[in-house]
Coordinates of C-alpha atoms in Angstrom, one line a residue:
M261 CA 0.0 0.0 0.1
A262 CA 1.4 3.4 -1.0
L263 CA 2.1 6.1 1.4
Y264 CA 1.7 9.6 0.7
R265 CA 2.9 12.4 2.6
A266 CA -0.2 14.8 1.8
H267 CA -3.7 14.3 0.6
V268 CA -5.4 16.8 -1.3
L269 CA -9.3 16.7 -1.1
I270 CA -11.2 18.0 -3.7
C271 CA -15.3 18.7 -3.2
H272 CA -17.0 16.9 -6.1
G273 CA -20.8 17.1 -5.0
T274 CA -22.9 18.9 -7.4
G275 CA -22.3 22.3 -6.3
C276 CA -18.7 22.4 -6.5
A277 CA -18.8 19.9 -9.8
S278 CA -20.8 22.6 -11.5
G279 CA -18.3 25.1 -10.6
G280 CA -15.6 23.4 -12.0
S281 CA -14.0 20.8 -9.6
P282 CA -13.6 18.2 -12.1
K283 CA -10.9 20.5 -13.9
V284 CA -9.5 21.4 -10.9
L285 CA -8.7 17.9 -9.9
E286 CA -7.6 17.3 -13.5
T287 CA -5.3 20.0 -13.2
F288 CA -4.0 19.4 -9.8
R289 CA -2.9 15.8 -11.0
E290 CA -1.2 17.3 -14.2
E291 CA 0.8 19.7 -12.1
L292 CA 1.7 17.2 -9.4
Q293 CA 3.3 14.6 -12.4
K294 CA 5.1 17.8 -13.6
K295 CA 7.0 18.4 -10.0
N296 CA 7.4 14.5 -9.8
L297 CA 4.9 14.7 -6.5
D298 CA 2.2 12.3 -8.0
K299 CA 3.7 9.4 -6.0
E300 CA 3.9 11.6 -2.6
V301 CA 0.8 13.4 -2.9
L302 CA -2.8 11.7 -3.4
V303 CA -5.6 13.6 -4.7
I304 CA -9.0 12.5 -3.9
A305 CA -12.6 13.5 -5.1
T306 CA -14.9 13.7 -2.1
G307 CA -18.7 14.5 -1.1
C308 CA -19.8 17.8 -0.1
H309 CA -17.9 19.8 2.7
G310 CA -21.1 22.2 2.9
M311 CA -19.8 25.4 2.3
C312 CA -21.6 25.0 -1.1
E313 CA -21.2 29.0 -1.9
F314 CA -17.4 28.8 -1.7
G315 CA -16.8 26.1 -3.9
P316 CA -14.6 24.7 -5.3
I317 CA -13.0 23.7 -2.1
V318 CA -9.6 22.2 -1.7
V319 CA -8.4 21.2 1.7
V320 CA -4.9 19.8 2.0
Y321 CA -4.1 17.3 4.7
P322 CA -2.5 16.3 7.3
E323 CA -2.4 20.3 8.1
G324 CA -6.0 20.6 7.0
T325 CA -5.7 23.7 5.1
F326 CA -8.9 25.3 3.8
Y327 CA -8.7 26.7 0.0
S328 CA -12.0 28.3 -1.6
Q329 CA -13.3 29.3 -4.5
V330 CA -10.2 27.2 -6.3
K331 CA -9.9 27.8 -10.2
P332 CA -7.8 25.8 -12.6
E333 CA -5.4 28.2 -13.0
D334 CA -4.9 28.6 -9.2
V335 CA -3.5 25.2 -8.9
A336 CA 0.0 25.1 -10.1
E337 CA 0.5 27.9 -7.4
I338 CA -1.0 25.7 -4.5
V339 CA 1.4 23.1 -6.0
E340 CA 4.4 25.2 -6.2
E341 CA 4.0 27.0 -3.1
H342 CA 2.2 24.5 -0.6
L343 CA 3.1 21.2 -1.7
Y344 CA 6.4 21.9 -2.9
K345 CA 7.9 24.6 -0.7
G346 CA 5.6 24.4 2.0
R347 CA 4.1 28.0 1.9
I348 CA 0.5 28.7 2.4
V349 CA -1.3 30.2 -0.7
N350 CA -3.0 33.2 1.6
R351 CA -5.0 34.3 -1.1
L352 CA -7.1 31.3 -1.9
L353 CA -7.7 31.0 2.2
Y354 CA -11.4 31.1 3.2
K355 CA -12.4 34.5 4.4
E356 CA -14.4 35.1 7.6
P357 CA -17.6 37.4 6.6
I358 CA -18.1 39.0 9.8
S359 CA -14.3 39.8 10.9
A360 CA -13.1 39.6 7.1
Q361 CA -10.1 37.8 8.6
K362 CA -8.6 34.9 6.5
V363 CA -9.0 31.4 8.3
C364 CA -6.2 28.8 7.3
H365 CA -7.4 25.7 8.8
Y366 CA -10.6 23.5 8.3
K367 CA -11.7 23.3 12.0
E368 CA -11.2 26.9 12.7
I369 CA -14.0 28.1 10.5
P370 CA -17.0 29.4 12.4
F371 CA -19.2 27.6 10.2
Y372 CA -18.0 24.4 11.4
G373 CA -17.7 25.7 14.9
K374 CA -21.4 24.9 16.2
Q375 CA -21.8 21.7 13.8
H376 CA -22.1 18.1 15.0
R377 CA -21.3 16.1 12.0
I378 CA -22.7 12.6 12.6
V379 CA -24.5 11.6 9.3
L380 CA -22.1 13.8 7.4
S381 CA -18.8 12.8 9.2
N382 CA -17.8 11.0 6.2
C383 CA -18.7 13.6 3.4
G384 CA -15.7 15.6 2.2
Y385 CA -13.5 13.0 4.1
I386 CA -13.5 9.9 1.8
N387 CA -14.1 9.0 -1.9
P388 CA -17.6 8.0 -1.9
D389 CA -16.9 5.7 -5.2
N390 CA -14.3 3.6 -3.3
I391 CA -15.9 1.2 -0.6
D392 CA -12.4 0.7 1.0
E393 CA -12.3 4.2 2.1
Y394 CA -16.0 3.7 4.1
I395 CA -14.6 0.6 5.4
S396 CA -11.7 2.1 6.8
R397 CA -13.7 4.2 8.8
D398 CA -15.5 1.6 10.4
G399 CA -18.0 1.0 7.6
Y400 CA -20.1 -2.1 7.6
Q401 CA -18.8 -3.0 10.9
A402 CA -22.1 -2.1 12.4
L403 CA -23.9 -4.7 9.7
G404 CA -21.4 -7.5 10.9
K405 CA -22.2 -6.9 14.5
C406 CA -26.0 -6.8 14.0
I407 CA -26.3 -10.1 11.9
T408 CA -23.9 -12.0 13.7
E409 CA -24.1 -10.8 17.3
M410 CA -27.9 -9.6 17.7
S411 CA -31.2 -10.7 17.3
P412 CA -33.9 -8.9 15.2
A413 CA -35.5 -8.0 18.0
A414 CA -32.4 -6.6 19.8
V415 CA -31.8 -4.2 16.7
I416 CA -35.0 -3.1 16.8
E417 CA -35.1 -2.6 20.9
E418 CA -31.8 -0.5 20.4
M419 CA -33.3 1.6 17.8
K420 CA -36.1 2.6 20.1
K421 CA -33.7 3.2 22.7
S422 CA -31.9 5.8 20.6
G423 CA -34.6 8.1 20.2
L424 CA -34.3 8.6 16.7
R425 CA -37.1 9.7 14.7
G426 CA -37.9 9.9 11.2
R427 CA -36.0 12.9 9.3
G428 CA -38.4 13.2 6.4
G429 CA -40.5 15.6 8.1
G430 CA -43.0 13.8 10.4
G431 CA -40.5 12.8 13.3
F432 CA -42.2 9.3 13.5
P433 CA -40.1 7.5 16.0
T434 CA -38.0 5.0 13.7
G435 CA -37.8 2.1 16.1
L436 CA -41.4 2.2 16.7
K437 CA -42.0 2.2 13.0
W438 CA -39.5 -1.0 12.4
S439 CA -41.4 -2.7 15.2
F440 CA -44.8 -2.5 13.2
C441 CA -43.3 -4.0 10.0
A442 CA -41.4 -6.5 11.8
A443 CA -44.7 -7.7 13.7
S444 CA -46.5 -7.9 10.3
P445 CA -47.2 -11.5 9.2
G446 CA -45.8 -12.6 5.8
N447 CA -42.6 -13.9 4.4
K448 CA -42.2 -10.9 2.1
K449 CA -41.2 -7.9 3.2
Y450 CA -39.6 -4.7 1.6
V451 CA -37.7 -1.8 2.8
I452 CA -37.6 1.6 0.7
C453 CA -35.3 4.8 1.0
N454 CA -37.5 7.9 0.4
A455 CA -34.5 10.0 -1.6
D456 CA -37.4 12.1 -3.6
E457 CA -36.2 15.2 -2.2
G458 CA -38.2 17.8 -3.8
D459 CA -38.4 21.0 -1.7
P460 CA -37.1 24.0 -3.4
G461 CA -33.7 24.9 -2.3
A462 CA -33.3 21.5 -0.7
F463 CA -30.4 19.4 -1.3
M464 CA -29.3 17.3 2.3
D465 CA -30.3 14.1 0.9
R466 CA -28.7 14.7 -2.4
S467 CA -25.3 15.5 -0.4
I468 CA -25.4 12.5 1.7
L469 CA -25.9 10.1 -1.4
E470 CA -23.4 11.7 -3.3
G471 CA -20.9 12.1 -0.5
D472 CA -21.6 8.8 1.7
P473 CA -23.7 6.7 -0.1
H474 CA -22.6 3.2 1.7
A475 CA -23.7 4.5 4.9
V476 CA -27.3 4.3 3.6
L477 CA -26.9 1.3 2.3
E478 CA -25.5 -0.3 5.6
G479 CA -28.6 1.3 7.4
M480 CA -31.0 -0.2 5.4
M481 CA -29.5 -3.6 5.4
I482 CA -29.4 -3.4 9.2
G483 CA -33.3 -2.4 9.0
A484 CA -34.3 -5.1 6.6
Y485 CA -32.5 -7.5 9.0
A486 CA -34.4 -6.4 11.9
M487 CA -37.5 -6.5 10.1
G488 CA -37.3 -9.7 8.3
A489 CA -36.9 -8.1 4.7
D490 CA -34.9 -9.4 2.0
E491 CA -35.4 -6.7 -0.6
G492 CA -35.3 -3.1 -0.9
Y493 CA -35.5 0.0 -3.3
I494 CA -34.1 3.3 -3.3
Y495 CA -36.2 5.9 -4.7
C496 CA -34.2 8.6 -6.1
R497 CA -35.3 11.7 -8.4
A498 CA -33.7 11.2 -12.0
E499 CA -32.7 15.0 -11.5
Y500 CA -29.8 13.8 -8.9
P501 CA -27.7 12.0 -11.7
L502 CA -24.6 12.1 -9.8
A503 CA -26.4 10.5 -6.6
I504 CA -27.3 7.7 -8.9
K505 CA -24.3 7.0 -10.4
R506 CA -22.9 6.7 -6.6
L507 CA -25.4 4.6 -5.7
Q508 CA -25.1 2.0 -8.5
T509 CA -21.3 2.2 -7.9
A510 CA -22.0 1.6 -4.1
I511 CA -24.2 -1.4 -5.0
H512 CA -21.9 -2.9 -7.3
Q513 CA -19.1 -2.7 -4.9
A514 CA -21.0 -4.1 -1.7
T515 CA -22.2 -7.1 -4.1
E516 CA -18.6 -7.8 -4.9
Y517 CA -17.6 -7.7 -1.2
G518 CA -20.2 -10.1 -0.1
L519 CA -22.0 -7.4 1.9
L520 CA -25.1 -7.3 -0.3
G521 CA -26.9 -10.3 -2.2
A522 CA -27.3 -13.5 -1.2
N523 CA -26.0 -15.0 2.4
V524 CA -24.3 -11.6 3.6
L525 CA -21.0 -11.9 5.5
G526 CA -21.9 -16.0 5.3
T527 CA -25.0 -15.8 7.3
D528 CA -28.4 -16.6 6.5
F529 CA -29.3 -13.2 5.8
S530 CA -29.7 -12.3 1.9
F531 CA -30.8 -9.0 0.9
D532 CA -31.1 -7.3 -2.8
L533 CA -31.3 -3.6 -3.4
H534 CA -32.8 -1.7 -6.7
I535 CA -32.6 2.1 -7.7
K536 CA -36.0 3.3 -8.7
E537 CA -35.8 6.7 -10.6
G538 CA -38.3 9.3 -9.8
A539 CA -39.7 11.4 -12.3
G540 CA -39.8 14.6 -10.6
A541 CA -43.2 14.8 -9.1
F542 CA -43.4 16.0 -5.5
V543 CA -46.3 14.2 -4.4
C544 CA -44.1 11.1 -4.9
G545 CA -42.4 11.7 -1.5
E546 CA -45.4 11.0 0.2
E547 CA -45.0 7.0 0.8
T548 CA -48.0 5.6 -0.3
A549 CA -47.6 7.9 -4.0
L550 CA -43.9 6.6 -3.6
M551 CA -44.9 3.0 -3.7
A552 CA -47.6 3.3 -6.4
S553 CA -44.8 4.6 -8.5
I554 CA -42.7 1.9 -8.0
E555 CA -45.1 -0.1 -8.9
G556 CA -45.2 1.5 -12.5
Q557 CA -48.5 3.2 -11.5
R558 CA -49.2 7.2 -11.4
G559 CA -47.9 8.3 -8.4
M560 CA -50.7 9.1 -6.2
P561 CA -51.5 9.0 -2.3
R562 CA -54.0 6.5 -1.2
P563 CA -56.0 6.5 2.3
R564 CA -54.5 4.9 5.1
P565 CA -55.1 2.7 6.9
P566 CA -53.9 0.0 6.0
F567 CA -50.5 1.4 6.6
P568 CA -47.4 0.5 4.8
A569 CA -46.5 -1.6 7.5
V570 CA -49.0 -3.6 7.2
K571 CA -49.7 -3.4 3.4
G572 CA -47.4 -1.6 1.2
L573 CA -45.2 -2.4 -1.8
W574 CA -47.2 -4.9 -3.9
G575 CA -49.6 -5.2 -1.0
K576 CA -46.6 -6.5 1.3
P577 CA -45.4 -4.9 4.9
T578 CA -43.0 -2.5 4.0
N579 CA -40.9 0.1 6.1
I580 CA -40.1 3.6 4.3
N581 CA -37.5 6.1 5.8
N582 CA -35.8 8.9 4.3
V583 CA -32.3 9.1 3.4
E584 CA -30.8 11.0 6.6
T585 CA -32.9 8.6 9.0
W586 CA -31.1 5.5 7.4
A587 CA -28.0 7.3 7.3
N588 CA -28.0 7.7 11.0
V589 CA -28.5 3.9 11.8
P590 CA -24.9 2.5 11.1
R591 CA -23.7 5.1 13.6
I592 CA -26.4 4.2 16.5
M593 CA -25.9 0.6 16.2
L594 CA -22.0 0.6 16.3
Q595 CA -21.4 3.4 19.2
G596 CA -24.6 2.5 20.9
A597 CA -28.1 3.9 21.4
E598 CA -27.0 5.8 24.7
C599 CA -24.4 7.6 22.6
F600 CA -27.0 9.1 20.1
A601 CA -29.2 9.6 22.5
A602 CA -26.8 11.9 24.6
M603 CA -27.4 14.3 22.0
G604 CA -30.3 16.8 21.6
T605 CA -33.1 17.4 23.5
E606 CA -35.4 15.0 25.9
K607 CA -37.7 14.3 22.8
S608 CA -35.9 15.1 19.8
K609 CA -32.4 13.1 20.1
G610 CA -29.4 13.5 17.8
T611 CA -28.6 15.8 15.0
K612 CA -30.6 17.2 12.2
V613 CA -29.1 18.5 8.6
F614 CA -30.3 21.5 7.1
A615 CA -30.1 23.4 3.9
L616 CA -29.2 26.8 4.9
T617 CA -30.2 29.1 2.0
G618 CA -31.5 32.6 1.2
K619 CA -30.4 36.0 2.4
V620 CA -27.4 34.6 4.7
K621 CA -23.9 35.0 4.3
N622 CA -22.8 31.4 4.6
T623 CA -24.9 29.0 2.8
G624 CA -24.7 25.3 2.6
L625 CA -25.1 22.1 4.3
V626 CA -24.9 22.1 8.3
E627 CA -25.5 19.5 10.7
V628 CA -26.4 20.7 14.1
P629 CA -27.4 19.3 17.3
M630 CA -31.1 19.1 18.0
G631 CA -32.1 21.9 20.5
I632 CA -29.9 24.3 18.9
T633 CA -31.7 27.7 18.4
I634 CA -32.1 29.3 15.2
R635 CA -30.3 32.3 16.2
E636 CA -27.1 30.1 16.3
I637 CA -27.9 28.7 13.3
V638 CA -28.4 32.0 10.9
Y639 CA -25.8 34.3 12.8
E640 CA -23.0 31.8 14.3
I641 CA -23.1 29.2 11.5
G642 CA -24.6 31.1 8.6
G643 CA -22.6 34.5 9.6
G644 CA -25.7 36.8 9.5
I645 CA -27.8 38.5 7.0
I646 CA -26.0 39.4 3.6
G647 CA -25.4 43.3 3.4
D648 CA -25.9 43.4 7.7
K649 CA -29.7 43.9 6.6
K650 CA -32.5 43.4 9.1
F651 CA -33.7 39.7 9.9
K652 CA -37.1 39.1 9.0
A653 CA -37.9 35.5 8.8
V654 CA -36.9 31.9 8.4
Q655 CA -38.8 29.6 6.4
I656 CA -38.1 26.4 7.5
G657 CA -39.7 22.9 6.7
G658 CA -39.9 23.8 2.8
P659 CA -42.8 24.5 1.3
S660 CA -44.8 22.4 3.7
G661 CA -43.3 24.5 6.3
G662 CA -43.9 27.8 7.8
C663 CA -42.5 31.2 8.4
L664 CA -41.0 32.1 11.8
V665 CA -40.2 35.4 12.9
E666 CA -37.8 37.6 15.1
E667 CA -39.3 36.7 18.2
H668 CA -38.4 32.8 17.6
L669 CA -34.9 33.4 17.0
D670 CA -33.9 32.0 20.6
L671 CA -36.5 28.8 19.9
P672 CA -34.8 25.5 20.0
V673 CA -34.9 23.7 17.0
D674 CA -36.9 20.5 18.0
Y675 CA -39.9 18.8 16.5
E676 CA -42.5 20.0 19.3
S677 CA -41.1 23.5 19.6
L678 CA -41.6 24.3 16.0
T679 CA -45.0 22.6 16.0
A680 CA -46.0 25.0 18.5
A681 CA -44.9 27.8 16.8
G682 CA -46.8 26.7 13.7
A683 CA -44.1 25.1 11.9
I684 CA -42.5 21.9 10.7
M685 CA -39.1 20.5 10.8
G686 CA -39.8 19.1 7.2
S687 CA -37.1 17.4 5.7
G688 CA -34.7 20.2 6.7
G689 CA -34.6 23.3 4.3
L690 CA -34.1 26.5 6.0
V691 CA -34.4 29.6 3.9
V692 CA -33.4 33.0 5.6
L693 CA -35.5 36.2 4.6
D694 CA -34.4 39.7 5.3
E695 CA -36.4 43.2 5.1
S696 CA -36.2 43.2 1.4
N697 CA -38.4 40.1 0.9
C698 CA -42.2 40.5 0.8
M699 CA -44.2 37.9 2.9
V700 CA -47.3 37.7 0.7
D701 CA -45.3 37.2 -2.2
T702 CA -43.1 34.2 -0.4
A703 CA -46.5 32.7 0.6
K704 CA -47.4 33.0 -2.8
F705 CA -43.9 31.4 -4.0
F706 CA -44.5 28.5 -2.0
L707 CA -48.1 27.7 -2.7
E708 CA -47.6 28.2 -6.0
F709 CA -45.1 25.1 -5.9
T710 CA -47.5 23.0 -3.9
Q711 CA -50.6 23.8 -6.0
R712 CA -48.7 23.0 -9.0
E713 CA -47.5 19.6 -7.8
S714 CA -50.8 18.6 -6.4
C715 CA -51.7 15.1 -7.9
G716 CA -55.3 16.4 -8.2
K717 CA -56.5 13.4 -6.3
C718 CA -58.7 15.1 -3.6
V719 CA -60.7 18.1 -3.8
P720 CA -59.3 20.1 -0.8
C721 CA -55.9 20.2 -2.6
R722 CA -56.8 20.4 -5.9
E723 CA -59.5 23.3 -5.6
G724 CA -58.6 24.9 -2.6
T725 CA -54.8 25.7 -2.9
K726 CA -56.0 26.9 -6.4
K727 CA -58.5 29.1 -4.9
M728 CA -55.9 30.0 -2.0
L729 CA -53.3 30.8 -4.9
D730 CA -55.9 32.9 -7.1
I731 CA -56.6 35.2 -3.7
L732 CA -52.9 35.7 -3.1
T733 CA -52.1 36.6 -6.8
R734 CA -54.8 39.3 -6.7
I735 CA -53.5 40.7 -3.4
T736 CA -50.2 41.1 -4.9
E737 CA -51.4 42.6 -7.9
G738 CA -53.2 45.3 -5.9
N739 CA -56.7 43.7 -6.0
G740 CA -57.4 42.4 -3.0
K741 CA -60.3 43.2 -0.6
P742 CA -60.1 42.9 3.2
E743 CA -62.5 39.7 3.5
D744 CA -59.8 38.1 1.6
L745 CA -57.6 37.5 4.6
D746 CA -60.8 35.7 6.5
T747 CA -60.9 33.3 3.7
L748 CA -57.7 32.9 3.2
Q749 CA -57.6 31.7 7.0
Y750 CA -61.0 29.7 6.6
L751 CA -59.5 27.7 3.5
G752 CA -56.2 27.1 5.0
E753 CA -57.9 25.4 8.0
Q754 CA -59.8 23.3 6.0
I755 CA -57.5 22.4 3.6
K756 CA -55.1 21.1 6.7
A757 CA -58.0 19.4 8.0
T758 CA -59.5 17.1 4.7
S759 CA -56.4 16.5 2.4
L760 CA -55.9 13.2 1.6
C761 CA -52.2 13.2 2.3
A762 CA -49.3 15.1 3.8
L763 CA -48.6 17.2 0.7
G764 CA -52.3 18.8 0.7
G765 CA -52.3 19.2 5.0
T766 CA -49.3 21.2 4.8
A767 CA -49.8 23.3 2.0
P768 CA -51.2 26.2 3.7
N769 CA -48.7 26.4 6.3
P770 CA -46.6 29.3 4.5
V771 CA -50.0 31.3 4.2
L772 CA -51.3 30.6 7.6
T773 CA -48.0 31.4 9.3
T774 CA -47.5 34.9 7.4
L775 CA -51.2 35.6 8.0
K776 CA -50.3 35.0 11.7
Y777 CA -47.0 37.0 12.1
F778 CA -47.0 39.6 9.0
R779 CA -50.9 40.6 8.8
H780 CA -49.9 44.0 8.6
E781 CA -48.2 43.4 5.2
Y782 CA -51.2 41.9 3.9
E783 CA -53.4 44.6 4.8
A784 CA -50.9 47.3 3.4
H785 CA -51.4 45.3 0.2
I786 CA -54.9 45.3 0.5
N787 CA -55.9 48.9 1.7
E788 CA -53.1 50.9 0.8
K789 CA -52.0 49.3 -2.4
R790 CA -48.6 49.4 -1.1
C791 CA -46.0 46.6 -0.7
P792 CA -44.1 47.5 2.3
A793 CA -41.1 45.5 0.8
G794 CA -40.8 46.8 -2.5
A795 CA -41.0 43.3 -3.8
C796 CA -44.4 42.9 -5.8
Q797 CA -43.7 44.4 -9.4
S798 CA -47.6 45.3 -9.7
L799 CA -47.8 47.6 -6.8
L800 CA -44.2 49.4 -7.8
R801 CA -43.4 52.8 -9.2
Y802 CA -40.2 54.1 -10.6
T803 CA -39.9 58.1 -10.4
I804 CA -37.4 60.1 -11.5
D805 CA -36.3 63.1 -9.0
P806 CA -35.7 66.2 -11.3
E807 CA -33.4 67.6 -8.7
K808 CA -31.1 64.8 -9.6
C809 CA -31.4 64.3 -13.2
I810 CA -28.9 65.3 -15.4
G811 CA -30.5 64.4 -18.4
C812 CA -28.2 61.9 -19.7
T813 CA -30.5 60.2 -21.3
K814 CA -29.1 56.4 -20.1
C815 CA -32.4 55.7 -18.7
A816 CA -34.4 56.4 -22.0
R817 CA -31.8 54.4 -24.2
N818 CA -32.5 51.2 -21.8
C819 CA -36.0 51.4 -21.1
P820 CA -37.4 48.3 -23.3
V821 CA -40.9 50.0 -23.8
S822 CA -39.5 53.6 -24.3
C823 CA -41.7 54.9 -21.5
I824 CA -39.1 57.5 -20.2
S825 CA -39.2 61.0 -22.1
G826 CA -37.0 63.9 -21.9
K827 CA -34.6 66.4 -23.3
V828 CA -30.8 66.1 -23.3
K829 CA -29.3 67.8 -20.1
E830 CA -32.9 68.3 -18.5
P831 CA -34.9 66.1 -16.2
H832 CA -36.8 62.9 -17.8
V833 CA -40.2 61.7 -16.7
I834 CA -41.7 58.2 -16.8
D835 CA -44.9 57.3 -18.0
Q836 CA -46.5 55.0 -15.5
E837 CA -49.2 53.7 -17.9
K838 CA -46.7 52.2 -20.3
C839 CA -44.3 51.2 -17.6
I840 CA -43.5 47.4 -17.0
K841 CA -41.4 47.8 -13.8
C842 CA -38.7 46.0 -15.1
G843 CA -35.9 48.4 -13.1
A844 CA -33.6 48.8 -16.1
C845 CA -33.7 52.4 -15.7
M846 CA -33.0 52.1 -12.0
A847 CA -30.1 50.1 -12.9
N848 CA -28.4 52.3 -15.6
C849 CA -28.9 55.6 -13.8
P850 CA -25.3 56.7 -13.1
V851 CA -26.2 59.5 -10.4
G852 CA -29.3 57.8 -8.5
A853 CA -32.2 59.9 -9.7
I854 CA -34.5 56.9 -10.1
S855 CA -35.9 55.6 -7.1
K856 CA -38.4 52.4 -6.4
K857 CA -41.5 53.1 -4.2

């Protein structure tokens, strides 16, 4: 086995790959060969490090030097200065957004300071296409322990003790869910991984599959052993080609090593695993719709009971957990339930992975202990609001979640606290909003998504969300009526109570929470025909200050509808009837004479 004095880890997740990391990796190998360092320095493609905004990311070990936004043309300098001469390339170091200080080492970056990476512990550290690297970090030891030393009942009992709850949104106790499937009679059972991550801005599951696919496989095999299943499916949306490719590689490697297939590790336990590519329907994230899709039917929910644990895929007992839930299982079984249960709160154990996006300085993938506050996530991990603007809200839980406001900044992030505040944990999307975001328009954006993704099977979701969306559209266009607010409240409550599945049942959440916390913004749109945030196009007016205008004609020349008139060196005027409110005039004015109201 070759020994190397340094390792260069290059993020090869979707975010960094789209930013050019494959070319960076290729250039590293070329430059190392030129310096005759290719036998001393190993270059490795890894999964996501989390700081997606600063990619492509390169980390050099053993020091842990963290380089951000590395381009192919930067590689020669890193090889020459750092790997050949031993000198840090300061200009490529990560710059902390609050202090503006350069940070040299990976572990010193504040973004990672409050994180506790359990599920993401291998992401960014190992080559996900190499099973040996997963095994070197205790991979498949938990599987071996379970199938050779523990009974299926003992495995389920350990899961119950851990307190792990489903990370797909509902937060149902995982061990209890497993026990239902295990108790169902039948000699054919299935386990399914729900990787149909469809929330706008969410990329938690994708990053885990891209960075540590074997953890998901191992978790599913442990669950299958505990529940008596011999076959499983990973339902992954086709828009995740890199995740699917790495899953295919992982399944092939695990089969070759005797860790998957017939008589795993020489025992009586056998398990086959398949990948089903979804077509991108958000409703297929609902478990009964997901199973219908696997069976070749249109993905539409069905009433429950019977629950999947009794009658699931092809009428057989079935257990469904999401990617993050399965990825937690090997750690729990290897380290013990007590170790996992020691993290988090009394009723919400362990950690949670979030996709932190929106108006925050450090966007990316974070894993934090349950019970951490929203303030800590936004300001200490996220670095605060871009441009140091005023925090307005966080939309947590994706389009099925709800908005939480400044008074909730110190709210602990756990299932019970979020539900009590009117939001949900969801799969883990966390969108930060600032003073420039219109909350009416935000609610409309998320409702547009859920209404479009409704399968149409039940009337409350199909017709109710359409009616709510029509009302929100009228309000943002300045045509709302005072009674619209009571109608929105009534419709939202009825849809929640009567929809067939969780998609419809949670679709009104963004509207109901913004009505609760930002009613004044709705009233301003309706009563004053004004958008306080200046975001709703139909309510905007662009005006030219005659005292500032120098008559340069730039605004008129860049207006796509020729609605600006005026002579050279004289103040110009905007025809409000013709203006399409594109903002081109304001963007091109050299003296700031044009304002948006």
